[in-house]
XYZ file of C-alpha atoms in Angstrom:
740
model
C 13.101 -10.407 -35.135
C 9.979 -8.735 -33.811
C 8.610 -6.050 -36.157
C 8.080 -2.645 -34.589
C 6.046 0.392 -35.531
C 8.144 3.248 -36.931
C 8.499 6.339 -34.712
C 7.049 9.496 -36.185
C 9.298 12.436 -37.032
C 7.556 14.482 -34.355
C 8.212 11.786 -31.750
C 11.916 11.709 -32.627
C 12.200 15.494 -32.507
C 10.504 15.650 -29.102
C 12.720 12.880 -27.687
C 15.906 14.498 -29.019
C 14.865 17.872 -27.616
C 14.135 16.352 -24.222
C 17.523 14.643 -24.155
C 19.280 17.831 -25.210
C 17.608 19.690 -22.339
C 19.447 17.450 -19.884
C 22.905 18.030 -21.329
C 25.046 20.819 -19.838
C 25.525 22.844 -23.024
C 23.577 26.055 -22.588
C 24.298 29.045 -20.386
C 20.785 28.827 -19.002
C 21.702 25.478 -17.443
C 24.226 26.833 -14.994
C 21.832 26.931 -12.032
C 22.305 24.340 -9.326
C 19.451 22.666 -7.508
C 18.384 23.488 -3.976
C 16.042 21.708 -1.576
C 13.589 24.572 -2.052
C 13.555 23.929 -5.799
C 12.559 20.316 -5.210
C 10.509 20.220 -2.008
C 9.462 23.618 -0.669
C 5.632 23.730 -0.653
C 5.608 27.306 -1.986
C 8.817 27.556 -4.003
C 9.230 24.125 -5.581
C 9.785 23.873 -9.324
C 7.653 21.624 -11.516
C 9.834 18.740 -12.712
C 6.896 16.458 -13.569
C 4.871 18.515 -16.025
C 1.111 18.541 -16.315
C 0.377 15.596 -18.604
C -3.175 14.174 -18.405
C -3.535 11.424 -15.811
C -6.264 8.879 -15.173
C -7.529 8.663 -18.747
C -10.223 5.990 -19.151
C -12.108 4.936 -22.255
C -15.844 5.631 -22.297
C -16.472 3.992 -25.670
C -14.469 3.321 -28.830
C -14.318 6.990 -29.803
C -14.142 8.860 -26.484
C -12.162 8.779 -23.284
C -12.673 10.409 -19.918
C -10.128 12.926 -18.660
C -10.329 13.910 -14.977
C -8.578 17.267 -15.444
C -7.298 18.306 -12.049
C -6.373 21.774 -10.879
C -3.756 21.004 -8.238
C -3.822 24.474 -6.709
C -7.605 24.684 -6.445
C -7.816 20.969 -5.570
C -10.721 20.500 -7.924
C -11.321 18.176 -10.866
C -13.283 18.741 -14.054
C -14.491 15.589 -15.796
C -14.006 15.985 -19.538
C -15.145 13.780 -22.401
C -12.492 13.815 -25.124
C -12.964 12.776 -28.738
C -9.944 10.524 -29.113
C -8.978 11.222 -32.731
C -9.467 15.001 -32.678
C -8.825 15.927 -29.055
C -12.057 17.888 -28.903
C -13.050 18.063 -25.248
C -16.231 18.998 -23.470
C -17.466 18.570 -19.910
C -18.910 15.149 -19.128
C -21.504 17.010 -17.097
C -22.393 20.574 -16.174
C -20.587 20.827 -12.862
C -22.214 24.150 -11.981
C -25.652 22.625 -12.452
C -24.702 19.571 -10.376
C -23.456 21.900 -7.655
C -26.672 23.936 -7.801
C -28.862 20.831 -7.669
C -26.969 19.371 -4.728
C -27.306 22.696 -2.968
C -31.102 22.309 -2.993
C -30.949 19.052 -1.021
C -32.018 19.213 2.582
C -29.127 19.983 4.897
C -26.501 20.447 2.169
C -24.615 23.735 2.491
C -23.259 25.637 -0.535
C -19.679 24.745 0.461
C -20.587 21.046 0.723
C -22.311 21.130 -2.655
C -19.231 22.694 -4.254
C -16.872 20.158 -2.669
C -19.021 17.157 -3.642
C -19.579 18.317 -7.230
C -15.898 19.046 -7.804
C -14.257 16.127 -6.028
C -11.391 14.235 -7.661
C -13.152 10.913 -8.218
C -16.722 9.731 -8.630
C -18.630 6.458 -8.426
C -20.228 6.296 -11.867
C -22.535 3.716 -13.345
C -21.143 1.717 -16.261
C -22.356 4.152 -18.920
C -21.255 7.201 -16.892
C -24.744 8.645 -17.051
C -25.261 8.577 -13.285
C -23.202 9.218 -10.166
C -23.600 7.575 -6.779
C -22.909 10.182 -4.117
C -22.497 9.696 -0.375
C -23.787 12.746 1.465
C -23.854 12.791 5.242
C -23.925 9.000 5.505
C -26.697 8.506 2.964
C -26.604 7.510 -0.691
C -27.947 9.669 -3.509
C -28.189 8.724 -7.172
C -27.642 11.664 -9.494
C -28.995 11.226 -13.029
C -26.825 13.362 -15.306
C -29.166 13.700 -18.332
C -32.026 15.024 -16.187
C -29.992 16.540 -13.327
C -32.192 14.902 -10.729
C -30.834 13.675 -7.404
C -32.720 10.830 -5.718
C -32.023 9.942 -2.116
C -31.699 6.167 -1.888
C -31.191 5.603 1.842
C -32.659 7.087 5.012
C -30.791 5.102 7.651
C -28.203 5.974 10.283
C -24.627 4.788 9.976
C -21.776 5.211 7.523
C -22.272 3.681 4.076
C -18.965 2.214 2.901
C -17.746 0.774 -0.424
C -20.946 1.699 -2.288
C -21.405 0.571 -5.899
C -24.144 0.227 -8.509
C -25.174 -3.100 -9.991
C -24.269 -3.702 -13.658
C -27.903 -3.044 -14.689
C -28.159 0.079 -12.461
C -31.198 -1.306 -10.645
C -29.607 -1.540 -7.192
C -26.801 -0.150 -5.112
C -24.798 -2.215 -2.639
C -22.879 -0.949 0.363
C -21.426 -2.005 3.710
C -22.773 -0.609 6.987
C -21.689 -1.792 10.404
C -19.730 -4.597 8.683
C -22.910 -5.973 7.103
C -23.659 -6.043 3.388
C -26.782 -4.186 2.178
C -28.566 -3.411 -1.073
C -31.049 -0.672 -1.842
C -33.473 -0.801 -4.769
C -33.107 2.299 -6.949
C -36.769 2.368 -7.991
C -38.462 1.607 -4.651
C -35.719 2.926 -2.287
C -36.217 -0.228 -0.244
C -33.126 -1.176 1.744
C -32.334 -4.819 2.528
C -29.661 -6.372 4.735
C -27.975 -9.286 2.984
C -26.029 -10.267 6.119
C -26.835 -9.757 9.789
C -23.845 -11.012 11.786
C -21.464 -8.115 11.139
C -19.469 -6.850 14.111
C -15.966 -5.579 14.921
C -14.916 -9.248 14.728
C -16.938 -10.216 11.624
C -16.523 -8.273 8.369
C -18.984 -8.930 5.539
C -18.119 -7.471 2.144
C -15.206 -5.470 3.532
C -11.519 -6.343 3.806
C -9.339 -5.946 6.858
C -5.884 -4.361 6.845
C -3.815 -7.377 5.856
C -6.136 -8.578 3.069
C -6.257 -5.162 1.400
C -2.542 -4.491 1.834
C -1.133 -7.826 0.742
C -3.753 -9.531 -1.465
C -6.328 -7.228 -3.074
C -4.196 -4.094 -3.255
C -3.461 -1.153 -1.006
C -6.567 0.979 -0.560
C -8.932 -1.697 -1.926
C -11.337 -2.576 0.887
C -14.387 -3.691 -1.111
C -14.891 -7.445 -0.714
C -18.030 -8.094 -2.746
C -18.560 -8.735 -6.461
C -21.767 -8.317 -8.511
C -22.651 -11.094 -10.927
C -22.785 -9.794 -14.529
C -26.598 -10.254 -14.583
C -26.949 -8.263 -11.302
C -28.938 -11.066 -9.668
C -26.347 -12.192 -7.131
C -23.422 -10.907 -5.104
C -20.385 -12.912 -4.061
C -18.669 -11.645 -0.926
C -15.964 -12.464 1.568
C -16.558 -12.739 5.277
C -13.494 -12.223 7.452
C -13.439 -13.399 11.066
C -11.060 -11.298 13.133
C -11.635 -12.706 16.615
C -8.375 -14.665 16.799
C -6.255 -11.969 15.108
C -4.081 -9.997 17.562
C -4.704 -6.260 17.727
C -2.105 -3.557 17.251
C -2.423 -0.066 18.727
C -1.105 3.194 17.319
C -1.242 6.489 19.171
C -1.197 9.932 17.585
C 0.554 11.948 20.302
C -0.271 15.376 18.897
C -3.712 15.866 20.563
C -3.816 16.599 24.302
C -5.890 13.483 24.869
C -4.846 10.888 22.282
C -7.302 8.239 21.176
C -5.553 4.939 20.448
C -6.116 3.487 16.984
C -6.611 -0.260 17.430
C -6.994 -2.709 14.549
C -6.387 -6.380 13.742
C -2.876 -6.984 12.462
C -1.526 -10.555 12.238
C 2.247 -10.677 12.550
C 4.274 -13.572 11.164
C 3.117 -16.736 12.910
C -0.105 -15.200 14.291
C -3.588 -16.435 13.348
C -4.852 -15.003 10.068
C -8.458 -13.819 9.728
C -10.775 -16.756 9.101
C -12.204 -16.396 5.596
C -15.451 -17.579 3.995
C -16.870 -16.978 0.522
C -20.611 -16.463 0.301
C -23.115 -15.905 -2.499
C -26.389 -14.111 -1.829
C -29.314 -13.006 -4.060
C -29.294 -9.246 -4.561
C -33.014 -9.217 -3.730
C -32.293 -10.663 -0.293
C -32.215 -14.091 1.257
C -29.829 -16.289 3.191
C -26.226 -16.422 1.935
C -24.983 -19.715 0.538
C -21.511 -20.482 1.822
C -19.146 -22.186 -0.593
C -17.621 -25.279 0.962
C -13.849 -24.846 1.144
C -13.353 -27.295 4.020
C -10.976 -29.360 1.886
C -8.431 -26.584 2.431
C -8.553 -26.629 6.222
C -8.754 -23.525 8.397
C -5.686 -21.547 7.329
C -6.242 -20.978 3.628
C -6.395 -17.613 1.851
C -8.996 -16.574 -0.736
C -7.022 -14.281 -2.960
C -9.218 -13.465 -5.976
C -12.971 -13.550 -6.706
C -14.821 -13.020 -9.998
C -17.686 -14.474 -12.073
C -17.996 -16.337 -15.338
C -19.568 -14.091 -18.012
C -22.824 -16.084 -17.911
C -23.155 -15.495 -14.123
C -23.450 -19.247 -13.494
C -20.209 -19.728 -11.557
C -18.193 -17.865 -8.980
C -14.515 -18.117 -9.890
C -12.047 -17.807 -7.053
C -8.470 -18.549 -6.091
C -7.289 -20.300 -2.937
C -3.790 -20.478 -1.488
C -2.266 -22.207 1.491
C -1.086 -19.963 4.282
C 2.535 -19.997 3.087
C 1.442 -19.526 -0.557
C 3.356 -22.498 -1.949
C 0.440 -23.388 -4.267
C -2.660 -21.775 -5.778
C -5.952 -23.321 -6.952
C -8.342 -21.753 -9.453
C -11.800 -22.986 -8.393
C -15.302 -22.798 -9.873
C -18.449 -22.969 -7.744
C -22.044 -22.752 -8.950
C -25.467 -23.802 -7.730
C -25.499 -27.294 -6.250
C -22.425 -28.400 -8.190
C -19.433 -29.551 -6.117
C -16.416 -27.293 -5.944
C -14.247 -27.815 -9.014
C -10.517 -27.054 -9.212
C -9.644 -26.054 -12.772
C -5.945 -25.122 -12.443
C -3.381 -25.808 -9.725
C -0.213 -23.706 -9.715
C 2.841 -24.833 -7.757
C 6.360 -23.495 -7.285
C 9.713 -24.353 -5.733
C 9.170 -21.334 -3.473
C 5.937 -19.306 -3.572
C 3.178 -18.585 -6.111
C 2.547 -14.923 -6.963
C -0.860 -13.445 -7.795
C -1.736 -14.468 -11.383
C -4.710 -12.098 -11.726
C -8.245 -13.044 -12.731
C -9.035 -15.209 -15.791
C -9.784 -13.168 -18.915
C -12.774 -14.681 -20.694
C -13.339 -15.034 -24.429
C -16.725 -15.256 -26.143
C -16.332 -18.976 -26.854
C -16.112 -19.760 -23.131
C -12.345 -20.233 -23.039
C -10.083 -17.969 -21.022
C -6.578 -16.550 -20.814
C -4.518 -17.203 -17.691
C -1.176 -15.784 -16.541
C 1.359 -18.063 -14.892
C 4.959 -17.967 -13.650
C 5.343 -21.743 -13.946
C 8.348 -21.516 -16.295
C 10.081 -18.972 -14.047
C 8.762 -16.123 -16.207
C 5.199 -14.784 -16.392
C 3.475 -15.799 -19.617
C 0.004 -16.125 -21.100
C -1.836 -19.456 -21.406
C -5.097 -20.302 -23.197
C -7.479 -22.685 -21.384
C -10.845 -24.289 -21.883
C -13.370 -23.782 -19.087
C -12.801 -27.328 -17.835
C -9.112 -26.608 -17.219
C -7.752 -28.203 -20.386
C -4.726 -26.315 -21.653
C -5.161 -25.314 -25.304
C -1.693 -23.782 -25.664
C 0.918 -21.492 -24.158
C 0.505 -18.192 -26.021
C 3.782 -16.423 -25.097
C 7.148 -17.833 -24.154
C 10.732 -16.804 -23.490
C 13.040 -15.473 -20.794
C 11.012 -12.298 -20.389
C 7.641 -11.420 -18.882
C 4.191 -10.836 -20.321
C 3.214 -8.693 -17.350
C -0.192 -7.230 -18.210
C -2.899 -8.704 -20.453
C -4.966 -5.866 -21.917
C -7.480 -8.039 -23.738
C -8.326 -9.794 -26.974
C -9.574 -8.531 -30.324
C -11.437 -11.749 -31.065
C -12.483 -10.744 -34.581
C -8.838 -10.366 -35.607
C -7.460 -13.001 -33.243
C -4.965 -10.694 -31.501
C -4.032 -10.797 -27.816
C -2.763 -7.405 -26.613
C -0.406 -7.229 -23.636
C 2.535 -5.357 -22.105
C 5.829 -7.048 -21.388
C 9.599 -6.936 -21.114
C 10.819 -8.803 -24.213
C 12.984 -5.811 -25.225
C 14.218 -4.808 -21.778
C 13.512 -5.783 -18.158
C 13.917 -2.158 -17.048
C 11.371 -0.796 -19.508
C 8.018 -1.977 -20.740
C 6.543 -2.323 -24.207
C 3.155 -2.940 -25.796
C 2.757 -6.128 -27.819
C 0.257 -8.230 -29.677
C 0.333 -11.891 -30.606
C -2.143 -14.232 -32.264
C -4.118 -16.525 -29.978
C -2.227 -19.469 -31.424
C 1.076 -17.924 -30.316
C 2.202 -16.867 -33.790
C 3.184 -13.428 -35.057
C 4.455 -11.674 -31.937
C 4.718 -7.930 -32.654
C 6.163 -5.152 -30.565
C 3.890 -2.136 -31.071
C 5.891 0.484 -29.173
C 8.783 1.954 -31.123
C 10.800 4.046 -28.675
C 12.614 2.417 -25.789
C 11.661 3.312 -22.243
C 8.467 2.518 -20.386
C 5.060 2.358 -22.101
C 1.741 1.977 -20.271
C -1.207 1.214 -22.537
C -4.967 1.593 -22.193
C -7.029 0.073 -25.030
C -10.502 1.090 -26.179
C -13.249 -1.592 -26.082
C -12.788 -2.751 -29.691
C -8.965 -2.690 -29.542
C -8.761 -0.351 -32.515
C -6.762 2.255 -30.569
C -4.822 2.644 -27.353
C -3.532 5.487 -25.225
C 0.201 5.170 -24.530
C 1.708 6.914 -21.524
C 5.458 6.889 -22.120
C 8.702 8.149 -20.628
C 12.334 7.160 -20.363
C 15.179 8.040 -18.012
C 15.750 11.411 -19.703
C 12.280 12.308 -20.997
C 9.336 13.428 -18.843
C 6.066 11.582 -19.351
C 4.294 12.020 -22.696
C 0.875 10.766 -23.796
C -0.060 9.613 -27.309
C -2.948 7.945 -29.079
C -1.958 4.942 -31.207
C -3.745 2.708 -33.666
C -3.872 -1.000 -32.939
C -0.835 -1.635 -35.147
C 1.251 0.763 -33.041
C 1.329 3.697 -35.444
C 0.754 7.074 -33.861
C -2.655 8.646 -34.412
C -2.274 11.783 -32.308
C 0.053 13.381 -29.779
C -2.203 13.959 -26.788
C 0.407 15.813 -24.711
C 4.165 16.113 -25.293
C 4.474 17.622 -21.806
C 7.392 20.041 -22.204
C 8.989 20.568 -18.776
C 10.732 23.843 -19.483
C 12.351 24.125 -16.063
C 14.786 21.333 -16.920
C 16.688 23.659 -19.252
C 17.453 26.017 -16.352
C 19.553 23.537 -14.363
C 22.892 21.890 -14.832
C 21.816 18.263 -14.752
C 23.753 15.066 -15.268
C 22.641 12.435 -17.732
C 21.860 9.099 -16.020
C 23.801 6.141 -17.400
C 21.972 2.813 -17.613
C 24.466 -0.028 -17.168
C 24.698 -3.771 -16.696
C 27.151 -5.308 -14.243
C 27.788 -8.920 -13.331
C 27.520 -10.515 -9.922
C 30.198 -12.982 -8.837
C 28.304 -15.902 -10.394
C 27.739 -14.104 -13.695
C 24.156 -12.918 -13.102
C 23.660 -9.668 -15.001
C 22.358 -6.875 -12.760
C 20.783 -3.649 -14.004
C 22.247 -0.392 -12.701
C 21.941 3.380 -12.997
C 24.913 5.682 -12.503
C 24.652 9.446 -11.993
C 27.953 11.304 -11.962
C 28.564 14.904 -10.855
C 28.126 17.390 -13.728
C 31.832 18.296 -13.594
C 32.949 14.685 -13.205
C 36.715 14.114 -13.336
C 37.705 10.428 -13.686
C 41.014 11.187 -11.993
C 39.277 12.175 -8.744
C 37.906 9.964 -5.978
C 34.201 10.458 -5.222
C 31.911 9.347 -2.422
C 29.028 7.045 -3.416
C 25.385 7.195 -2.363
C 23.511 3.987 -3.170
C 19.731 4.109 -3.279
C 17.999 0.751 -2.830
C 14.726 -1.051 -2.251
C 15.855 -4.630 -2.975
C 12.534 -6.416 -2.297
C 11.407 -9.379 -4.413
C 10.442 -8.332 -7.941
C 10.484 -4.639 -6.973
C 12.753 -2.776 -9.373
C 14.507 0.493 -8.581
C 16.350 0.742 -11.907
C 13.826 1.645 -14.586
C 14.105 3.350 -17.927
C 11.415 5.834 -16.939
C 11.234 9.458 -15.862
C 11.985 9.756 -12.146
C 10.373 13.166 -11.667
C 10.868 15.053 -8.441
C 12.605 12.250 -6.577
C 15.214 11.936 -9.325
C 15.984 15.614 -8.812
C 17.157 14.814 -5.268
C 19.719 12.454 -6.809
C 20.727 15.254 -9.181
C 21.193 17.544 -6.171
C 23.527 14.996 -4.564
C 25.473 14.693 -7.812
C 25.851 18.470 -7.980
C 27.385 18.347 -4.511
C 30.070 15.952 -5.749
C 28.514 12.591 -4.862
C 28.227 9.668 -7.275
C 24.679 8.274 -7.115
C 24.464 4.518 -7.705
C 21.364 2.350 -8.049
C 21.938 -1.339 -8.724
C 19.130 -3.878 -8.530
C 20.111 -7.115 -6.844
C 18.909 -10.176 -8.750
C 15.806 -10.736 -6.629
C 14.642 -7.175 -7.387
C 15.679 -7.279 -11.039
C 12.331 -7.977 -12.716
C 13.922 -10.816 -14.651
C 11.232 -13.356 -14.001
C 10.108 -14.908 -10.754
C 13.005 -17.350 -11.052
C 15.353 -14.479 -10.206
C 13.521 -13.925 -6.907
C 13.709 -17.494 -5.611
C 17.244 -17.167 -4.135
C 15.719 -14.915 -1.432
C 13.422 -17.712 -0.221
C 13.742 -18.288 3.538
C 16.734 -15.910 3.757
C 15.662 -12.329 3.067
C 18.602 -9.951 2.944
C 21.417 -12.422 2.440
C 21.508 -12.752 -1.356
C 20.495 -9.117 -1.706
C 23.501 -7.877 0.283
C 25.868 -10.126 -1.632
C 24.616 -8.687 -4.929
C 24.762 -5.120 -3.628
C 28.384 -5.626 -2.623
C 29.179 -7.168 -6.018
C 27.690 -4.139 -7.743
C 29.775 -1.816 -5.604
C 32.885 -3.903 -6.295
C 32.347 -3.285 -10.019
C 31.862 0.430 -9.386
C 35.026 0.574 -7.268
C 36.961 -1.099 -10.088
C 36.250 1.919 -12.309
C 38.852 3.891 -10.365
C 36.898 6.973 -9.289
C 35.340 5.723 -6.023
C 36.545 6.573 -2.516
C 35.873 3.221 -0.841
C 35.923 4.806 2.620
C 32.921 7.000 1.761
C 30.094 4.750 0.565
C 26.561 5.310 1.856
C 23.267 3.503 1.347
C 19.657 4.668 1.673
C 16.275 2.944 1.508
C 12.731 2.986 2.864
C 10.427 0.109 3.886
C 12.042 -3.058 2.489
C 14.865 -0.714 1.538
C 15.051 0.398 5.165
C 15.373 -3.229 6.190
C 18.111 -3.653 3.597
C 20.045 -0.661 4.942
C 19.758 -1.888 8.537
C 20.780 -5.384 7.438
C 23.730 -4.075 5.406
C 25.132 -1.951 8.232
C 24.920 -4.877 10.662
C 26.279 -7.509 8.250
C 28.910 -5.662 6.210
C 31.826 -3.291 6.666
C 31.391 -1.741 3.219
C 29.318 1.276 4.221
C 30.378 4.468 5.967
C 26.760 5.396 6.562
C 23.184 4.315 6.030
C 19.766 5.999 6.129
C 17.061 3.472 7.026
C 13.488 4.703 6.672
C 10.424 2.749 7.812
C 12.682 -0.219 8.432
C 11.664 -3.783 9.224
C 14.127 -4.675 11.974
C 12.638 -8.077 12.812
C 10.544 -10.109 10.360
C 8.491 -11.389 13.306
C 7.056 -7.838 13.424
C 5.676 -7.804 9.888
C 2.378 -9.156 8.611
C 1.692 -12.825 7.967
C 0.813 -12.762 4.287
C 3.815 -10.836 2.973
C 6.388 -12.287 5.348
C 5.343 -15.928 5.231
C 5.273 -15.851 1.432
C 9.049 -15.427 1.480
C 10.087 -16.772 4.895
C 7.393 -19.372 5.706
C 6.149 -19.241 9.303
C 8.511 -18.699 12.231
C 7.633 -22.231 13.297
C 9.003 -23.633 10.035
C 11.998 -21.294 9.719
C 13.038 -20.087 13.207
C 16.736 -19.766 12.400
C 15.997 -17.880 9.178
C 13.983 -15.256 11.070
C 16.653 -14.820 13.723
C 19.550 -14.719 11.268
C 18.022 -12.165 8.865
C 16.582 -9.661 11.369
C 18.870 -6.622 11.929
C 17.554 -6.249 15.481
C 19.502 -9.302 16.605
C 22.753 -8.131 14.989
C 22.767 -4.599 16.403
C 26.077 -5.227 18.199
C 27.732 -5.603 14.773
C 26.748 -2.156 13.506
C 29.429 -0.632 11.306
C 29.127 2.891 9.971
C 26.911 5.793 10.960
C 23.171 5.071 10.976
C 20.174 7.394 10.688
C 16.834 5.775 11.512
C 13.656 7.493 10.256
C 10.051 6.441 10.823
C 6.485 7.700 10.688
C 5.222 7.687 14.268
C 1.777 6.328 13.310
C 2.947 3.934 10.593
C 0.203 1.294 10.354
C 2.182 -0.827 7.894
C 5.749 -1.234 9.166
C 5.074 -0.354 12.770
C 7.324 2.119 14.614
C 8.119 -0.677 17.069
C 10.608 -1.921 14.457
C 12.722 1.203 14.844
C 12.200 1.260 18.614
C 13.327 -2.343 18.991
C 16.404 -1.744 16.857
C 17.192 1.445 18.778
C 16.926 -0.471 22.062
C 19.375 -3.142 20.907
C 21.789 -0.512 19.573
C 21.681 1.308 22.885
C 22.354 -1.891 24.828
C 25.315 -2.569 22.551
C 26.621 0.999 23.127
C 26.332 1.795 19.426
C 25.768 5.479 18.564
C 23.130 6.323 15.959
C 20.685 9.075 15.010
C 16.905 8.855 14.849
C 14.138 11.090 13.463
C 10.422 10.383 13.998
C 7.594 12.051 12.078
C 4.427 12.464 14.183
C 1.172 12.131 12.220
C 3.022 10.343 9.379
C 2.278 6.779 8.393
C 4.403 4.519 6.190
C 5.328 7.377 3.926
C 5.888 10.998 4.918
C 3.563 12.954 2.631
C 2.777 16.359 4.184
C 4.795 18.781 2.010
C 6.464 20.660 4.870
C 7.474 17.384 6.498
C 8.800 15.996 3.222
C 11.101 18.992 2.984
C 12.204 18.449 6.590
C 12.857 14.771 5.918
C 14.961 15.512 2.849
C 16.851 18.268 4.666
C 17.643 15.826 7.469
C 18.825 13.226 4.976
C 20.930 15.790 3.113
C 22.628 17.090 6.264
C 23.449 13.551 7.366
C 24.741 12.622 3.905
C 26.956 15.696 3.629
C 28.364 15.199 7.123
C 29.215 11.543 6.563
C 30.204 11.423 2.883
C 31.639 14.886 2.201
C 33.888 15.025 5.256
């Protein structure tokens, strides 16, 4: 048994009160939800609360709180004393605004906007801010309130950052990498061959979306001693371009960018190292990998002697952890392989003795391994049919490794610690649900952001042993007591082969087991992408409550490949996306139908992105569904990007039949049930051509369907008025097809 920290009395009282607020027992809960309550920009009710977000430790005793005023769209940076909660401004924002207003060409409105923006580029100690003002960089020293202009050159400065020792700033301009010396203001180009086809220190669309993380475009890394910079160079010449047109202006300007679709050439990638004082880059020799490899992680050893990077083959069937330094030959330290694909393991986490921790899925479940720098395995630190998902770090003086994982439940997440030798595993989080931890530098305390399916997000400070030190915010969402809400039921159901699937059931508030109800299934279904989670669903969960109040049973059941039960559960999808997923979805519905309260002629399904693909696939490969709402759908896997698609399907050359068989576009003639297609008209991720191609095939097959496009929307519809329109369209379609 794993010992757990005891919940405090206050924690239990808060949790019980939150649960009670969801039960239909009080007269005040007789209101029913409306779309205005959930989505109207001016009338919507707060179902999330105002708990502090983005907390980050400054030192062992203080954390940073970017306190945001959503209505004013401003942020105040506060320094909070962790144990007492005493807060004070990190800097005098009015003085920063006044100082910026004295700079040449900066208007009062600009100064206010810059000083009160939502995020800042700080130095490591948070004593200075790197501002970009009208395409030039300024370094603002907070103790003295002096602003120094660092650059005086034309052109946009992108992805700017300060070196670890604060002596230089790096940035990308015109797809070349530059540094500027803080003391002398001298600007140096570290590369000179940047162009629309050659990107130095900056990622293209597919690398940021599928490898380094959506919105992460920086592709350079300072060495810890600030003397060198490692960077990626991406060659885009052979990558096909894709064009998107915003049709709202009278004279649209096409948006054209490199986008490799499955089977297309990927960007050519090189890893360079260059002195931060200037000089010719040294290119690391990766010729052993051929021309189609991916470089999927870059970091440094703590002593700055070696660049540490990860290489994968195009189809991601293996991964090498490589070291490169000076004139030494490239050295592969770890090689990961798989019966299908290898997922991102994250960067090595270094210890003071020169060893490191490494995450691997090699057993079918992600666990932590301890290695020497030469690649010798010391031991496997965690083990079992659960996942150690996030390594927070190591308290080396006490010998504890802190991490978050799923030992208790795959639909939640807990905080754990274990000794480096693998002994003494302890679960630190007491309450079930989902815990997200942020540890201070010495690992004496951590901030725990927690919720469960019936409790809005709460934030607490805990000691390293898991005991609660302070409630930071219990986040009472008082509006919940005003509505007649159903309690979600978390269930487990078996697929035909005995695999246990996780499910969530939401019944109408006045549920009568003798009646027959329509069913609305919400799905995503993509590999290792759970929809069923023991966590607060916020505003989107209120839409499900609205459907339940209208007499619809809401059903969410994660197919095995989306279950979060180790990477081994995802492998059945390999080379055949959609097939196993649909089988599991139908098995889940068969269990639900066996309960006796389901009208089998009125079952609907909804999903967006991969979920949109799943809806389109289900309605063209099954007769189970009366209707489906497919948003941002992939209708043909040949349309989607190389790195994501080929990870699961290999290239079209190696799996032509798999691509044809699993793409809804080519099964349009088999459509069964009513279909609503929805798409953002300038979606740069899943391109609108997917919906257009599917619509064309449906039309040729004389299949009726509905379609709604959202101009100026990308992969997700986010403008508040349009979100309300989207949900109103979905609701009307759902009521017409399921409540007939």
